[in-house]
CSV table of N, CA and C in Angstrom, one decimal:
chain,number,residue,atom,x,y,z
A,1,ILE,N,0.9,-1.2,0.0
A,1,ILE,CA,0.0,0.0,0.0
A,1,ILE,C,0.9,1.2,0.0
A,2,PRO,N,0.7,2.2,-0.9
A,2,PRO,CA,1.5,3.4,-0.9
A,2,PRO,C,1.2,4.3,0.3
A,3,PHE,N,2.3,4.8,0.9
A,3,PHE,CA,2.1,5.7,2.0
A,3,PHE,C,2.6,7.1,1.7
A,4,ALA,N,3.2,7.3,0.6
A,4,ALA,CA,3.7,8.6,0.1
A,4,ALA,C,3.8,8.5,-1.4
A,5,GLN,N,3.9,9.7,-2.0
A,5,GLN,CA,4.1,9.7,-3.5
A,5,GLN,C,5.5,9.1,-3.8
A,6,PRO,N,5.6,8.6,-5.0
A,6,PRO,CA,6.9,8.0,-5.4
A,6,PRO,C,8.0,9.1,-5.4
A,7,PRO,N,9.1,8.9,-4.7
A,7,PRO,CA,10.2,9.9,-4.6
A,7,PRO,C,11.0,9.9,-5.8
A,8,VAL,N,10.5,10.2,-7.0
A,8,VAL,CA,11.2,10.2,-8.2
A,8,VAL,C,11.2,11.6,-8.8
A,9,GLY,N,12.0,11.8,-9.8
A,9,GLY,CA,12.1,13.1,-10.5
A,9,GLY,C,12.4,14.2,-9.5
A,10,ASP,N,11.6,15.3,-9.5
A,10,ASP,CA,11.8,16.4,-8.6
A,10,ASP,C,11.7,16.1,-7.1
A,11,LEU,N,11.1,14.9,-6.8
A,11,LEU,CA,10.9,14.5,-5.4
A,11,LEU,C,12.1,13.6,-4.9
A,12,ARG,N,13.1,13.3,-5.7
A,12,ARG,CA,14.1,12.4,-5.4
A,12,ARG,C,14.8,12.7,-4.0
A,13,PHE,N,15.3,13.9,-3.9
A,13,PHE,CA,16.0,14.3,-2.7
A,13,PHE,C,15.1,15.3,-1.9
A,14,GLU,N,13.9,15.0,-1.7
A,14,GLU,CA,13.0,15.8,-1.0
A,14,GLU,C,12.3,15.0,0.1
A,15,ALA,N,11.7,15.7,1.1
A,15,ALA,CA,10.9,15.0,2.1
A,15,ALA,C,9.7,14.3,1.4
A,16,PRO,N,9.3,13.2,1.9
A,16,PRO,CA,8.2,12.5,1.3
A,16,PRO,C,6.9,13.3,1.3
A,17,GLN,N,6.2,13.2,0.2
A,17,GLN,CA,4.9,13.9,0.1
A,17,GLN,C,3.7,13.0,0.3
A,18,PRO,N,2.6,13.5,0.8
A,18,PRO,CA,1.5,12.6,1.1
A,18,PRO,C,1.0,12.0,-0.2
A,19,VAL,N,0.6,10.7,-0.1
A,19,VAL,CA,0.0,10.0,-1.3
A,19,VAL,C,-1.4,10.6,-1.6
A,20,GLN,N,-1.7,10.6,-2.8
A,20,GLN,CA,-3.0,11.0,-3.2
A,20,GLN,C,-4.0,9.9,-2.8
A,21,LYS,N,-5.1,10.3,-2.3
A,21,LYS,CA,-6.2,9.3,-1.9
A,21,LYS,C,-6.8,8.7,-3.1
A,22,TRP,N,-7.1,7.4,-3.0
A,22,TRP,CA,-7.8,6.7,-4.1
A,22,TRP,C,-9.2,6.3,-3.7
A,23,SER,N,-10.0,6.1,-4.7
A,23,SER,CA,-11.4,5.7,-4.5
A,23,SER,C,-11.5,4.2,-4.9
A,24,GLY,N,-12.4,3.5,-4.3
A,24,GLY,CA,-12.6,2.1,-4.6
A,24,GLY,C,-11.6,1.2,-3.9
A,25,VAL,N,-11.4,0.0,-4.4
A,25,VAL,CA,-10.6,-1.0,-3.8
A,25,VAL,C,-9.2,-0.9,-4.5
A,26,LEU,N,-8.1,-0.8,-3.7
A,26,LEU,CA,-6.8,-0.9,-4.2
A,26,LEU,C,-6.3,-2.3,-4.2
A,27,ASN,N,-5.9,-2.8,-5.3
A,27,ASN,CA,-5.3,-4.2,-5.4
A,27,ASN,C,-3.9,-4.1,-4.8
A,28,ALA,N,-3.8,-4.7,-3.6
A,28,ALA,CA,-2.5,-4.7,-2.9
A,28,ALA,C,-2.0,-6.1,-2.6
A,29,LYS,N,-2.3,-7.0,-3.5
A,29,LYS,CA,-2.0,-8.4,-3.3
A,29,LYS,C,-0.5,-8.8,-3.7
A,30,GLU,N,0.0,-7.9,-4.6
A,30,GLU,CA,1.4,-8.2,-5.1
A,30,GLU,C,2.4,-7.3,-4.4
A,31,LYS,N,3.5,-7.8,-4.1
A,31,LYS,CA,4.6,-7.0,-3.4
A,31,LYS,C,5.1,-5.9,-4.4
A,32,LYS,N,5.3,-4.7,-3.9
A,32,LYS,CA,5.9,-3.7,-4.7
A,32,LYS,C,7.4,-3.7,-4.5
A,33,PRO,N,8.1,-3.0,-5.3
A,33,PRO,CA,9.6,-3.1,-5.2
A,33,PRO,C,10.2,-2.6,-3.9
A,34,SER,N,11.3,-3.1,-3.6
A,34,SER,CA,12.1,-2.5,-2.5
A,34,SER,C,12.8,-1.3,-2.9
A,35,CYS,N,13.3,-0.5,-2.0
A,35,CYS,CA,14.0,0.7,-2.4
A,35,CYS,C,15.4,0.4,-2.9
A,36,VAL,N,16.0,1.4,-3.7
A,36,VAL,CA,17.3,1.2,-4.3
A,36,VAL,C,18.3,0.8,-3.3
A,37,GLN,N,19.1,-0.2,-3.6
A,37,GLN,CA,20.1,-0.7,-2.7
A,37,GLN,C,21.1,-1.6,-3.4
A,38,VAL,N,22.3,-1.7,-2.9
A,38,VAL,CA,23.3,-2.6,-3.4
A,38,VAL,C,23.2,-3.8,-2.5
A,39,MET,N,22.9,-5.0,-3.1
A,39,MET,CA,22.9,-6.2,-2.3
A,39,MET,C,24.2,-6.5,-1.8
A,40,MET,N,24.4,-6.7,-0.5
A,40,MET,CA,25.7,-6.8,0.2
A,40,MET,C,26.5,-8.0,-0.4
A,41,MET,N,25.9,-9.1,-0.5
A,41,MET,CA,26.7,-10.3,-0.9
A,41,MET,C,27.1,-10.3,-2.4
A,42,THR,N,26.2,-9.8,-3.3
A,42,THR,CA,26.4,-9.9,-4.7
A,42,THR,C,26.9,-8.6,-5.4
A,43,ARG,N,26.7,-7.5,-4.7
A,43,ARG,CA,27.0,-6.2,-5.2
A,43,ARG,C,26.1,-5.8,-6.4
A,44,VAL,N,25.0,-6.5,-6.5
A,44,VAL,CA,24.1,-6.2,-7.6
A,44,VAL,C,23.2,-5.1,-7.1
A,45,MET,N,22.9,-4.1,-7.9
A,45,MET,CA,22.1,-3.0,-7.5
A,45,MET,C,20.6,-3.3,-7.8
A,46,MET,N,19.8,-3.2,-6.8
A,46,MET,CA,18.4,-3.3,-7.1
A,46,MET,C,17.9,-1.9,-7.4
A,47,LYS,N,17.1,-1.7,-8.5
A,47,LYS,CA,16.8,-0.4,-8.9
A,47,LYS,C,15.3,-0.2,-8.9
A,48,ASN,N,14.8,0.6,-8.0
A,48,ASN,CA,13.4,1.1,-8.1
A,48,ASN,C,13.2,2.2,-7.1
A,49,GLU,N,13.1,3.4,-7.5
A,49,GLU,CA,12.9,4.5,-6.6
A,49,GLU,C,11.5,4.7,-6.2
A,50,ASP,N,10.5,4.1,-6.9
A,50,ASP,CA,9.1,4.1,-6.5
A,50,ASP,C,8.9,2.9,-5.5
A,51,CYS,N,9.2,3.2,-4.3
A,51,CYS,CA,9.3,2.1,-3.3
A,51,CYS,C,8.7,2.4,-2.0
A,52,LEU,N,8.0,3.5,-1.8
A,52,LEU,CA,7.5,3.9,-0.5
A,52,LEU,C,6.1,3.2,-0.3
A,53,TYR,N,6.2,2.0,0.1
A,53,TYR,CA,5.0,1.1,0.3
A,53,TYR,C,5.1,0.5,1.7
A,54,LEU,N,4.0,0.1,2.2
A,54,LEU,CA,3.9,-0.7,3.4
A,54,LEU,C,3.1,-1.9,3.2
A,55,ASN,N,3.3,-2.9,4.1
A,55,ASN,CA,2.5,-4.1,4.1
A,55,ASN,C,1.7,-4.2,5.4
A,56,ILE,N,0.5,-4.6,5.3
A,56,ILE,CA,-0.4,-4.8,6.5
A,56,ILE,C,-0.9,-6.2,6.5
A,57,PHE,N,-0.7,-6.9,7.7
A,57,PHE,CA,-1.1,-8.2,7.9
A,57,PHE,C,-2.2,-8.1,9.0
A,58,THR,N,-3.4,-8.6,8.8
A,58,THR,CA,-4.4,-8.5,9.8
A,58,THR,C,-4.7,-9.9,10.3
A,59,PRO,N,-5.2,-10.0,11.5
A,59,PRO,CA,-5.6,-11.3,12.1
A,59,PRO,C,-6.5,-12.1,11.2
A,60,TYR,N,-6.2,-13.3,11.0
A,60,TYR,CA,-7.1,-14.2,10.2
A,60,TYR,C,-8.2,-14.7,11.1
A,61,LYS,N,-9.4,-14.8,10.5
A,61,LYS,CA,-10.6,-15.2,11.3
A,61,LYS,C,-10.8,-14.4,12.5
A,62,SER,N,-10.7,-13.1,12.4
A,62,SER,CA,-10.8,-12.2,13.5
A,62,SER,C,-12.2,-11.6,13.7
A,63,ASP,N,-12.4,-11.1,14.8
A,63,ASP,CA,-13.7,-10.4,15.1
A,63,ASP,C,-13.8,-9.1,14.4
A,64,ALA,N,-14.7,-9.0,13.5
A,64,ALA,CA,-14.9,-7.8,12.6
A,64,ALA,C,-15.2,-6.5,13.4
A,65,THR,N,-15.7,-6.7,14.7
A,65,THR,CA,-16.0,-5.5,15.5
A,65,THR,C,-14.9,-5.1,16.4
A,66,LYS,N,-13.9,-5.9,16.5
A,66,LYS,CA,-12.8,-5.6,17.5
A,66,LYS,C,-11.7,-4.8,16.8
A,67,LYS,N,-11.1,-3.9,17.6
A,67,LYS,CA,-9.9,-3.2,17.1
A,67,LYS,C,-8.7,-3.9,17.8
A,68,TYR,N,-7.7,-4.2,16.9
A,68,TYR,CA,-6.5,-5.0,17.4
A,68,TYR,C,-5.3,-4.0,17.6
A,69,PRO,N,-4.4,-4.4,18.5
A,69,PRO,CA,-3.2,-3.7,18.6
A,69,PRO,C,-2.3,-3.8,17.4
A,70,VAL,N,-1.5,-2.8,17.2
A,70,VAL,CA,-0.7,-2.7,15.9
A,70,VAL,C,0.8,-2.8,16.3
A,71,LEU,N,1.5,-3.7,15.5
A,71,LEU,CA,3.0,-3.8,15.6
A,71,LEU,C,3.5,-3.2,14.4
A,72,PHE,N,4.3,-2.1,14.5
A,72,PHE,CA,4.9,-1.3,13.4
A,72,PHE,C,6.3,-1.7,13.3
A,73,TYR,N,6.7,-2.5,12.4
A,73,TYR,CA,8.1,-3.0,12.3
A,73,TYR,C,9.0,-2.3,11.3
A,74,ILE,N,10.2,-1.9,11.8
A,74,ILE,CA,11.1,-1.1,10.9
A,74,ILE,C,12.3,-2.1,10.7
A,75,HIS,N,12.6,-2.4,9.5
A,75,HIS,CA,13.7,-3.3,9.2
A,75,HIS,C,15.1,-2.7,9.4
A,76,GLY,N,16.1,-3.5,9.6
A,76,GLY,CA,17.5,-3.1,9.7
A,76,GLY,C,18.2,-3.2,8.3
A,77,GLY,N,19.5,-3.1,8.4
A,77,GLY,CA,20.3,-3.2,7.1
A,77,GLY,C,21.3,-2.1,7.0
A,78,SER,N,21.8,-1.6,8.1
A,78,SER,CA,22.9,-0.6,8.1
A,78,SER,C,22.6,0.6,7.3
A,79,TYR,N,21.3,1.0,7.2
A,79,TYR,CA,20.9,2.2,6.4
A,79,TYR,C,21.2,2.0,4.9
A,80,ARG,N,21.6,0.8,4.5
A,80,ARG,CA,22.0,0.5,3.1
A,80,ARG,C,21.2,-0.5,2.4
A,81,SER,N,20.6,-1.4,3.2
A,81,SER,CA,19.8,-2.5,2.5
A,81,SER,C,18.6,-2.9,3.4
A,82,GLY,N,17.8,-3.7,2.8
A,82,GLY,CA,16.6,-4.2,3.6
A,82,GLY,C,15.3,-3.8,2.9
A,83,SER,N,14.3,-4.4,3.5
A,83,SER,CA,12.9,-4.1,2.9
A,83,SER,C,11.9,-4.6,3.9
A,84,GLY,N,10.7,-4.0,3.9
A,84,GLY,CA,9.6,-4.5,4.7
A,84,GLY,C,9.1,-5.8,4.2
A,85,HIS,N,9.4,-6.2,2.9
A,85,HIS,CA,8.9,-7.4,2.3
A,85,HIS,C,9.6,-8.6,2.9
A,86,ILE,N,10.8,-8.5,3.5
A,86,ILE,CA,11.6,-9.6,4.0
A,86,ILE,C,10.9,-10.3,5.1
A,87,TYR,N,10.1,-9.5,5.9
A,87,TYR,CA,9.5,-10.1,7.1
A,87,TYR,C,8.0,-10.3,6.8
A,88,ASN,N,7.6,-11.6,6.9
A,88,ASN,CA,6.2,-11.9,6.7
A,88,ASN,C,5.5,-11.8,8.1
A,89,GLY,N,4.5,-10.9,8.1
A,89,GLY,CA,3.8,-10.7,9.4
A,89,GLY,C,2.6,-11.6,9.7
A,90,LYS,N,2.4,-12.6,8.8
A,90,LYS,CA,1.3,-13.5,8.9
A,90,LYS,C,1.3,-14.2,10.3
A,91,VAL,N,2.4,-14.8,10.7
A,91,VAL,CA,2.5,-15.6,11.9
A,91,VAL,C,2.1,-14.7,13.1
A,92,VAL,N,2.7,-13.5,13.2
A,92,VAL,CA,2.4,-12.7,14.4
A,92,VAL,C,1.0,-12.2,14.3
A,93,SER,N,0.5,-11.9,13.1
A,93,SER,CA,-0.9,-11.4,13.1
A,93,SER,C,-1.9,-12.5,13.5
A,94,MET,N,-1.5,-13.8,13.4
A,94,MET,CA,-2.4,-14.9,13.9
A,94,MET,C,-2.6,-14.8,15.4
A,95,MET,N,-1.8,-14.0,16.1
A,95,MET,CA,-1.9,-13.9,17.6
A,95,MET,C,-2.7,-12.7,18.0
A,96,GLY,N,-3.5,-12.2,17.0
A,96,GLY,CA,-4.4,-11.1,17.3
A,96,GLY,C,-3.8,-9.7,17.3
A,97,VAL,N,-2.8,-9.5,16.4
A,97,VAL,CA,-2.1,-8.3,16.2
A,97,VAL,C,-2.1,-7.9,14.7
A,98,VAL,N,-2.3,-6.6,14.4
A,98,VAL,CA,-2.2,-6.1,13.1
A,98,VAL,C,-0.7,-5.8,12.9
A,99,VAL,N,0.0,-6.3,11.9
A,99,VAL,CA,1.4,-6.1,11.7
A,99,VAL,C,1.6,-5.2,10.5
A,100,VAL,N,2.5,-4.2,10.6
A,100,VAL,CA,2.8,-3.3,9.5
A,100,VAL,C,4.3,-3.4,9.3
A,101,THR,N,4.7,-3.6,8.1
A,101,THR,CA,6.2,-3.5,7.7
A,101,THR,C,6.3,-2.5,6.6
A,102,ILE,N,7.4,-1.8,6.6
A,102,ILE,CA,7.5,-0.7,5.7
A,102,ILE,C,8.8,-0.7,4.9
A,103,ASN,N,8.8,0.0,3.8
A,103,ASN,CA,10.1,0.3,3.0
A,103,ASN,C,10.4,1.8,3.3
A,104,TYR,N,11.6,2.1,3.3
A,104,TYR,CA,12.1,3.5,3.4
A,104,TYR,C,13.3,3.7,2.6
A,105,ARG,N,13.6,4.9,2.1
A,105,ARG,CA,14.8,5.1,1.2
A,105,ARG,C,16.0,4.8,2.0
A,106,LEU,N,17.0,4.2,1.2
A,106,LEU,CA,18.2,3.7,1.8
A,106,LEU,C,19.4,4.4,1.2
A,107,ASP,N,20.6,4.3,1.9
A,107,ASP,CA,21.9,4.7,1.4
A,107,ASP,C,21.8,6.2,1.0
A,108,VAL,N,22.4,6.6,-0.2
A,108,VAL,CA,22.4,8.0,-0.5
A,108,VAL,C,21.0,8.6,-0.8
A,109,PHE,N,20.1,7.7,-1.2
A,109,PHE,CA,18.7,8.2,-1.5
A,109,PHE,C,18.0,8.5,-0.2
A,110,GLY,N,18.4,7.9,0.9
A,110,GLY,CA,17.7,8.1,2.2
A,110,GLY,C,18.5,8.9,3.2
A,111,PHE,N,19.8,8.9,3.1
A,111,PHE,CA,20.5,9.4,4.2
A,111,PHE,C,21.7,10.4,3.8
A,112,LEU,N,21.8,10.7,2.5
A,112,LEU,CA,22.8,11.7,2.1
A,112,LEU,C,22.4,13.1,2.6
A,113,THR,N,23.4,13.8,3.0
A,113,THR,CA,23.1,15.2,3.4
A,113,THR,C,24.3,16.1,3.1
A,114,ALA,N,23.9,17.3,2.8
A,114,ALA,CA,25.0,18.4,2.6
A,114,ALA,C,25.0,19.3,3.8
A,115,ALA,N,24.2,18.9,4.8
A,115,ALA,CA,24.1,19.7,6.1
A,115,ALA,C,23.8,21.2,5.8
A,116,ASP,N,22.9,21.4,4.9
A,116,ASP,CA,22.4,22.7,4.6
A,116,ASP,C,20.9,22.7,4.2
A,117,ASN,N,20.4,23.8,3.9
A,117,ASN,CA,18.9,23.8,3.6
A,117,ASN,C,18.6,23.3,2.2
A,118,ILE,N,19.6,23.2,1.3
A,118,ILE,CA,19.4,22.7,0.0
A,118,ILE,C,19.3,21.2,0.0
A,119,LEU,N,20.1,20.5,0.7
A,119,LEU,CA,20.1,19.0,0.8
A,119,LEU,C,20.2,18.6,2.3
A,120,PRO,N,19.1,18.8,3.1
A,120,PRO,CA,19.2,18.6,4.5
A,120,PRO,C,19.3,17.1,4.9
A,121,GLY,N,18.8,16.2,4.0
A,121,GLY,CA,19.0,14.8,4.3
A,121,GLY,C,18.0,14.1,5.2
A,122,ASN,N,18.3,12.9,5.6
A,122,ASN,CA,17.5,12.1,6.5
A,122,ASN,C,16.1,11.8,5.8
A,123,TYR,N,16.1,11.6,4.5
A,123,TYR,CA,14.9,11.3,3.8
A,123,TYR,C,14.3,10.0,4.3
A,124,GLY,N,15.2,9.0,4.5
A,124,GLY,CA,14.8,7.7,5.0
A,124,GLY,C,14.0,7.8,6.3
A,125,LEU,N,14.5,8.6,7.2
A,125,LEU,CA,13.9,8.8,8.5
A,125,LEU,C,12.5,9.5,8.3
A,126,ARG,N,12.5,10.5,7.4
A,126,ARG,CA,11.3,11.2,7.1
A,126,ARG,C,10.2,10.3,6.5
A,127,ASP,N,10.7,9.3,5.7
A,127,ASP,CA,9.8,8.3,5.1
A,127,ASP,C,9.2,7.5,6.3
A,128,VAL,N,10.0,7.1,7.3
A,128,VAL,CA,9.4,6.3,8.4
A,128,VAL,C,8.3,7.1,9.1
A,129,VAL,N,8.6,8.4,9.3
A,129,VAL,CA,7.6,9.3,10.0
A,129,VAL,C,6.4,9.4,9.2
A,130,MET,N,6.5,9.5,7.8
A,130,MET,CA,5.3,9.6,7.0
A,130,MET,C,4.5,8.3,7.0
A,131,ALA,N,5.2,7.2,7.0
A,131,ALA,CA,4.5,5.9,7.1
A,131,ALA,C,3.8,5.7,8.5
A,132,LEU,N,4.5,6.2,9.5
A,132,LEU,CA,3.9,6.1,10.9
A,132,LEU,C,2.6,7.0,10.9
A,133,ASN,N,2.7,8.1,10.4
A,133,ASN,CA,1.5,9.0,10.3
A,133,ASN,C,0.4,8.4,9.5
A,134,TRP,N,0.7,7.8,8.3
A,134,TRP,CA,-0.3,7.2,7.5
A,134,TRP,C,-0.9,6.0,8.3
A,135,VAL,N,-0.2,5.2,8.9
A,135,VAL,CA,-0.7,4.1,9.7
A,135,VAL,C,-1.6,4.7,10.8
A,136,HIS,N,-1.2,5.7,11.5
A,136,HIS,CA,-2.0,6.3,12.6
A,136,HIS,C,-3.4,6.7,12.0
A,137,ASP,N,-3.3,7.3,10.9
A,137,ASP,CA,-4.6,7.9,10.3
A,137,ASP,C,-5.5,6.9,9.6
A,138,ASN,N,-4.9,5.7,9.2
A,138,ASN,CA,-5.7,4.8,8.3
A,138,ASN,C,-5.8,3.4,8.9
A,139,ILE,N,-5.1,3.0,10.0
A,139,ILE,CA,-5.1,1.7,10.4
A,139,ILE,C,-6.5,1.2,10.9
A,140,ALA,N,-7.4,2.0,11.2
A,140,ALA,CA,-8.7,1.6,11.6
A,140,ALA,C,-9.4,0.9,10.5
A,141,SER,N,-9.1,1.2,9.2
A,141,SER,CA,-9.7,0.5,8.1
A,141,SER,C,-9.3,-0.9,8.0
A,142,PHE,N,-8.2,-1.3,8.8
A,142,PHE,CA,-7.7,-2.7,8.8
A,142,PHE,C,-7.9,-3.3,10.2
A,143,ARG,N,-8.9,-2.8,10.9
A,143,ARG,CA,-9.2,-3.2,12.3
A,143,ARG,C,-8.1,-3.0,13.3
A,144,GLY,N,-7.2,-2.1,13.0
A,144,GLY,CA,-6.2,-1.7,13.9
A,144,GLY,C,-6.6,-0.6,14.8
A,145,ASP,N,-6.0,-0.6,16.0
A,145,ASP,CA,-6.3,0.5,17.0
A,145,ASP,C,-5.2,1.5,17.0
A,146,ALA,N,-5.5,2.7,16.5
A,146,ALA,CA,-4.4,3.7,16.4
A,146,ALA,C,-3.9,4.2,17.7
A,147,SER,N,-4.6,3.9,18.8
A,147,SER,CA,-4.1,4.3,20.1
A,147,SER,C,-3.2,3.2,20.7
A,148,ARG,N,-3.1,2.1,20.0
A,148,ARG,CA,-2.2,1.0,20.5
A,148,ARG,C,-1.2,0.5,19.5
A,149,ILE,N,-0.4,1.4,19.0
A,149,ILE,CA,0.7,1.1,18.1
A,149,ILE,C,2.0,1.0,18.8
A,150,THR,N,2.6,-0.2,18.6
A,150,THR,CA,3.9,-0.4,19.2
A,150,THR,C,5.0,-0.4,18.1
A,151,LEU,N,6.0,0.4,18.3
A,151,LEU,CA,7.1,0.4,17.3
A,151,LEU,C,8.2,-0.6,17.6
A,152,VAL,N,8.6,-1.4,16.7
A,152,VAL,CA,9.7,-2.4,16.9
A,152,VAL,C,10.6,-2.3,15.7
A,153,GLY,N,11.9,-2.5,16.0
A,153,GLY,CA,12.9,-2.4,14.9
A,153,GLY,C,14.0,-3.4,15.2
A,154,HIS,N,14.6,-3.8,14.1
A,154,HIS,CA,15.8,-4.7,14.2
A,154,HIS,C,17.0,-4.0,13.7
A,155,SER,N,18.1,-4.1,14.5
A,155,SER,CA,19.4,-3.4,14.1
A,155,SER,C,19.1,-1.9,13.9
A,156,VAL,N,19.4,-1.4,12.7
A,156,VAL,CA,19.2,0.0,12.5
A,156,VAL,C,17.7,0.4,12.7
A,157,GLY,N,16.8,-0.5,12.4
A,157,GLY,CA,15.4,-0.2,12.7
A,157,GLY,C,15.2,0.1,14.1
A,158,SER,N,15.9,-0.5,15.1
A,158,SER,CA,15.7,-0.2,16.5
A,158,SER,C,16.3,1.2,16.8
A,159,ALA,N,17.4,1.5,16.1
A,159,ALA,CA,18.0,2.8,16.3
A,159,ALA,C,17.0,3.9,15.8
A,160,LEU,N,16.3,3.6,14.7
A,160,LEU,CA,15.3,4.6,14.2
A,160,LEU,C,14.2,4.7,15.1
A,161,VAL,N,13.8,3.7,15.8
A,161,VAL,CA,12.7,3.8,16.8
A,161,VAL,C,13.2,4.7,17.9
A,162,GLY,N,14.4,4.6,18.4
A,162,GLY,CA,15.0,5.5,19.4
A,162,GLY,C,15.0,7.0,18.9
A,163,ILE,N,15.4,7.2,17.6
A,163,ILE,CA,15.4,8.5,17.1
A,163,ILE,C,14.0,9.1,17.0
A,164,LEU,N,13.0,8.3,16.6
A,164,LEU,CA,11.6,8.7,16.5
A,164,LEU,C,11.1,9.2,17.8
A,165,MET,N,11.6,8.7,18.9
A,165,MET,CA,11.2,9.1,20.3
A,165,MET,C,11.6,10.5,20.6
A,166,THR,N,12.6,11.0,19.9
A,166,THR,CA,13.2,12.3,20.2
A,166,THR,C,12.7,13.4,19.2
A,167,LEU,N,12.1,13.0,18.1
A,167,LEU,CA,11.7,14.0,17.1
A,167,LEU,C,10.6,14.9,17.5
A,168,PRO,N,10.7,16.2,17.3
A,168,PRO,CA,9.5,17.1,17.5
A,168,PRO,C,8.3,16.7,16.7
A,169,SER,N,8.6,16.2,15.5
A,169,SER,CA,7.4,15.8,14.6
A,169,SER,C,6.6,14.6,15.0
A,170,THR,N,7.1,13.9,16.0
A,170,THR,CA,6.4,12.7,16.5
A,170,THR,C,5.9,12.9,18.0
A,171,ARG,N,6.2,14.1,18.5
A,171,ARG,CA,5.8,14.3,20.0
A,171,ARG,C,4.3,14.4,20.2
A,172,GLY,N,3.6,14.8,19.2
A,172,GLY,CA,2.1,14.9,19.4
A,172,GLY,C,1.4,13.6,19.2
A,173,LEU,N,2.1,12.6,18.7
A,173,LEU,CA,1.5,11.3,18.4
A,173,LEU,C,1.4,10.5,19.7
A,174,SER,N,0.5,9.5,19.7
A,174,SER,CA,0.3,8.8,20.9
A,174,SER,C,1.2,7.5,21.0
A,175,PHE,N,2.3,7.5,20.4
A,175,PHE,CA,3.1,6.3,20.3
A,175,PHE,C,4.1,6.2,21.5
A,176,PHE,N,4.4,7.3,22.1
A,176,PHE,CA,5.5,7.3,23.1
A,176,PHE,C,5.0,7.8,24.5
């Protein structure tokens, strides 16, 4: 599911922009591409800048009237590799939890900075904030409870969780 506009063209080195709302049913059965990265073992570059998508796994055979807690998972990968697609949330969702995994821009596309106003950087972190806000605003459509979102990360993902706790842009949210 897209959570931001594709960061291509003029949006390449810009903060993520809100995705345009769609009407009707969005076919989200097929995985979208991971963000651009060099695969560590093979040195093969995976190329697709249109990558700001998230995956949502809902409890199977769940009570349609119940709101479930949400586990928001941020992948690791040394800021250079990884994807929300690597982790299948089906098993955890069977325990009565809505699981969300995300993609965010990596390497120079996500964390390059010139330390100025022209290229301030941290676009990958901004992608995570945009995804978190999208989930907060839309998770009820997936039987998730926006007041019970737990952030979890692996490796760099856990560092990003720590950083999110200190950002002024996340202080008004009910996650911390």
